[in-house]
Amino acid sequence: MNDSSVTNSPSSASPLPLAADIVACHDCDLLLRDKKIQANRKATCPRCDAVLHITRPNSMSRTLALSLTGLILFIPANTLPVFTLEIMGLSTTNTMVNGIVLMAKGGIGG
């Protein structure tokens, strides 16, 4: 077969949509082309009316605020006492970091 007889021109083939351009409905598995939707709107499936996507106002600033809050609360959550154990008048208090160190010394957890 001669190589010149095979043509692969882009105009002769229909372009296939990329995987990023297709959205599947979570309920009925209908494949739809992904479209940009306006703020404060929702995209629904034309077959079953399931909600595909909802835009929320200020979603980036909300995400940033929650991430910073989690980062700030991470330090006291790991350094403040988690539990206190009192047995026969003897009391011991442990933190998350202290528990990890004790488990490592005992050979638990790799």
PDB file of C-alpha atoms in Angstrom:
ATOM      1  CA  MET A   1       0.000   0.000   0.000  1.00  0.00           C
ATOM      2  CA  ASN A   2       1.305   3.387  -0.968  1.00  0.00           C
ATOM      3  CA  ASP A   3       1.630   5.939   1.843  1.00  0.00           C
ATOM      4  CA  SER A   4       0.463   8.744  -0.429  1.00  0.00           C
ATOM      5  CA  SER A   5      -2.974   7.107  -0.855  1.00  0.00           C
ATOM      6  CA  VAL A   6      -3.754   7.419   2.873  1.00  0.00           C
ATOM      7  CA  THR A   7      -4.760  10.931   3.849  1.00  0.00           C
ATOM      8  CA  ASN A   8      -5.354  12.061   7.382  1.00  0.00           C
ATOM      9  CA  SER A   9      -6.510  15.590   6.819  1.00  0.00           C
ATOM     10  CA  PRO A  10      -8.185  17.201   9.816  1.00  0.00           C
ATOM     11  CA  SER A  11     -11.049  18.476   7.678  1.00  0.00           C
ATOM     12  CA  SER A  12     -12.116  14.965   6.624  1.00  0.00           C
ATOM     13  CA  ALA A  13     -12.535  13.617  10.167  1.00  0.00           C
ATOM     14  CA  SER A  14     -15.133  14.888  12.591  1.00  0.00           C
ATOM     15  CA  PRO A  15     -13.465  16.108  15.775  1.00  0.00           C
ATOM     16  CA  LEU A  16     -14.187  14.040  18.859  1.00  0.00           C
ATOM     17  CA  PRO A  17     -14.930  15.999  22.009  1.00  0.00           C
ATOM     18  CA  LEU A  18     -12.305  15.888  24.704  1.00  0.00           C
ATOM     19  CA  ALA A  19     -13.112  14.187  28.002  1.00  0.00           C
ATOM     20  CA  ALA A  20     -12.992  17.606  29.692  1.00  0.00           C
ATOM     21  CA  ASP A  21     -15.788  18.801  27.379  1.00  0.00           C
ATOM     22  CA  ILE A  22     -18.259  16.085  28.426  1.00  0.00           C
ATOM     23  CA  VAL A  23     -20.322  15.898  31.606  1.00  0.00           C
ATOM     24  CA  ALA A  24     -22.279  12.810  32.655  1.00  0.00           C
ATOM     25  CA  CYS A  25     -25.525  13.077  34.578  1.00  0.00           C
ATOM     26  CA  HIS A  26     -25.159  11.445  38.002  1.00  0.00           C
ATOM     27  CA  ASP A  27     -28.674   9.992  37.869  1.00  0.00           C
ATOM     28  CA  CYS A  28     -29.326   8.804  34.297  1.00  0.00           C
ATOM     29  CA  ASP A  29     -25.745   8.806  32.833  1.00  0.00           C
ATOM     30  CA  LEU A  30     -26.715  11.043  29.917  1.00  0.00           C
ATOM     31  CA  LEU A  31     -23.586  12.536  28.318  1.00  0.00           C
ATOM     32  CA  LEU A  32     -23.773  16.281  27.745  1.00  0.00           C
ATOM     33  CA  ARG A  33     -21.403  18.900  26.443  1.00  0.00           C
ATOM     34  CA  ASP A  34     -20.039  21.036  29.269  1.00  0.00           C
ATOM     35  CA  LYS A  35     -21.203  24.633  28.989  1.00  0.00           C
ATOM     36  CA  LYS A  36     -20.305  27.656  31.051  1.00  0.00           C
ATOM     37  CA  ILE A  37     -23.205  28.734  33.212  1.00  0.00           C
ATOM     38  CA  GLN A  38     -23.892  32.179  34.611  1.00  0.00           C
ATOM     39  CA  ALA A  39     -23.446  33.123  38.253  1.00  0.00           C
ATOM     40  CA  ASN A  40     -26.242  32.132  40.644  1.00  0.00           C
ATOM     41  CA  ARG A  41     -27.633  29.643  38.123  1.00  0.00           C
ATOM     42  CA  LYS A  42     -27.794  25.861  37.980  1.00  0.00           C
ATOM     43  CA  ALA A  43     -27.390  23.365  35.152  1.00  0.00           C
ATOM     44  CA  THR A  44     -29.928  20.535  34.968  1.00  0.00           C
ATOM     45  CA  CYS A  45     -30.149  17.344  32.944  1.00  0.00           C
ATOM     46  CA  PRO A  46     -32.666  17.625  30.087  1.00  0.00           C
ATOM     47  CA  ARG A  47     -33.678  13.973  30.489  1.00  0.00           C
ATOM     48  CA  CYS A  48     -34.261  13.607  34.254  1.00  0.00           C
ATOM     49  CA  ASP A  49     -33.983  17.198  35.611  1.00  0.00           C
ATOM     50  CA  ALA A  50     -31.181  16.256  38.006  1.00  0.00           C
ATOM     51  CA  VAL A  51     -28.928  19.130  39.077  1.00  0.00           C
ATOM     52  CA  LEU A  52     -25.568  18.865  37.317  1.00  0.00           C
ATOM     53  CA  HIS A  53     -23.853  21.982  38.628  1.00  0.00           C
ATOM     54  CA  ILE A  54     -24.701  25.012  40.741  1.00  0.00           C
ATOM     55  CA  THR A  55     -22.655  28.192  40.738  1.00  0.00           C
ATOM     56  CA  ARG A  56     -22.333  29.842  44.114  1.00  0.00           C
ATOM     57  CA  PRO A  57     -21.495  33.493  44.678  1.00  0.00           C
ATOM     58  CA  ASN A  58     -18.102  34.238  46.244  1.00  0.00           C
ATOM     59  CA  SER A  59     -17.050  30.584  46.167  1.00  0.00           C
ATOM     60  CA  MET A  60     -13.341  31.412  45.893  1.00  0.00           C
ATOM     61  CA  SER A  61     -13.348  33.784  48.872  1.00  0.00           C
ATOM     62  CA  ARG A  62     -15.361  31.249  50.912  1.00  0.00           C
ATOM     63  CA  THR A  63     -12.871  28.526  50.054  1.00  0.00           C
ATOM     64  CA  LEU A  64      -9.955  30.758  50.997  1.00  0.00           C
ATOM     65  CA  ALA A  65     -11.590  31.728  54.311  1.00  0.00           C
ATOM     66  CA  LEU A  66     -12.303  28.111  55.258  1.00  0.00           C
ATOM     67  CA  SER A  67      -8.801  26.989  54.258  1.00  0.00           C
ATOM     68  CA  LEU A  68      -7.161  29.708  56.350  1.00  0.00           C
ATOM     69  CA  THR A  69      -9.422  28.868  59.291  1.00  0.00           C
ATOM     70  CA  GLY A  70      -8.434  25.208  59.043  1.00  0.00           C
ATOM     71  CA  LEU A  71      -4.766  26.147  58.888  1.00  0.00           C
ATOM     72  CA  ILE A  72      -5.082  28.371  61.963  1.00  0.00           C
ATOM     73  CA  LEU A  73      -6.994  25.717  63.950  1.00  0.00           C
ATOM     74  CA  PHE A  74      -4.582  22.951  62.927  1.00  0.00           C
ATOM     75  CA  ILE A  75      -1.886  24.076  65.384  1.00  0.00           C
ATOM     76  CA  PRO A  76      -4.002  24.147  68.581  1.00  0.00           C
ATOM     77  CA  ALA A  77      -5.811  20.955  67.562  1.00  0.00           C
ATOM     78  CA  ASN A  78      -2.516  19.086  67.529  1.00  0.00           C
ATOM     79  CA  THR A  79      -0.810  20.720  70.511  1.00  0.00           C
ATOM     80  CA  LEU A  80      -3.573  21.174  73.104  1.00  0.00           C
ATOM     81  CA  PRO A  81      -4.510  18.198  75.320  1.00  0.00           C
ATOM     82  CA  VAL A  82      -6.888  15.761  73.697  1.00  0.00           C
ATOM     83  CA  PHE A  83      -7.664  13.610  76.700  1.00  0.00           C
ATOM     84  CA  THR A  84      -6.769  13.215  80.366  1.00  0.00           C
ATOM     85  CA  LEU A  85      -6.618   9.791  81.958  1.00  0.00           C
ATOM     86  CA  GLU A  86      -6.850   9.433  85.736  1.00  0.00           C
ATOM     87  CA  ILE A  87      -6.281   6.051  87.344  1.00  0.00           C
ATOM     88  CA  MET A  88      -5.973   5.595  91.115  1.00  0.00           C
ATOM     89  CA  GLY A  89      -5.088   9.226  91.708  1.00  0.00           C
ATOM     90  CA  LEU A  90      -2.453   9.414  88.943  1.00  0.00           C
ATOM     91  CA  SER A  91      -3.326  11.732  86.093  1.00  0.00           C
ATOM     92  CA  THR A  92      -1.812  11.893  82.616  1.00  0.00           C
ATOM     93  CA  THR A  93      -2.656  14.271  79.778  1.00  0.00           C
ATOM     94  CA  ASN A  94      -1.859  13.554  76.143  1.00  0.00           C
ATOM     95  CA  THR A  95      -1.857  15.572  72.948  1.00  0.00           C
ATOM     96  CA  MET A  96      -2.095  14.352  69.358  1.00  0.00           C
ATOM     97  CA  VAL A  97       1.632  14.913  68.839  1.00  0.00           C
ATOM     98  CA  ASN A  98       2.430  13.077  72.074  1.00  0.00           C
ATOM     99  CA  GLY A  99       0.236  10.157  70.977  1.00  0.00           C
ATOM    100  CA  ILE A 100       2.044   9.926  67.641  1.00  0.00           C
ATOM    101  CA  VAL A 101       5.430   9.903  69.386  1.00  0.00           C
ATOM    102  CA  LEU A 102       4.316   7.203  71.818  1.00  0.00           C
ATOM    103  CA  MET A 103       2.945   5.040  68.985  1.00  0.00           C
ATOM    104  CA  ALA A 104       6.211   5.423  67.048  1.00  0.00           C
ATOM    105  CA  LYS A 105       8.229   4.391  70.091  1.00  0.00           C
ATOM    106  CA  GLY A 106       5.981   1.374  70.609  1.00  0.00           C
ATOM    107  CA  GLY A 107       6.438   0.261  66.984  1.00  0.00           C
ATOM    108  CA  ILE A 108       2.841   0.920  65.972  1.00  0.00           C
ATOM    109  CA  GLY A 109       2.061   2.518  62.632  1.00  0.00           C
ATOM    110  CA  GLY A 110       5.117   1.889  60.500  1.00  0.00           C
TER     111      GLY A 110
END
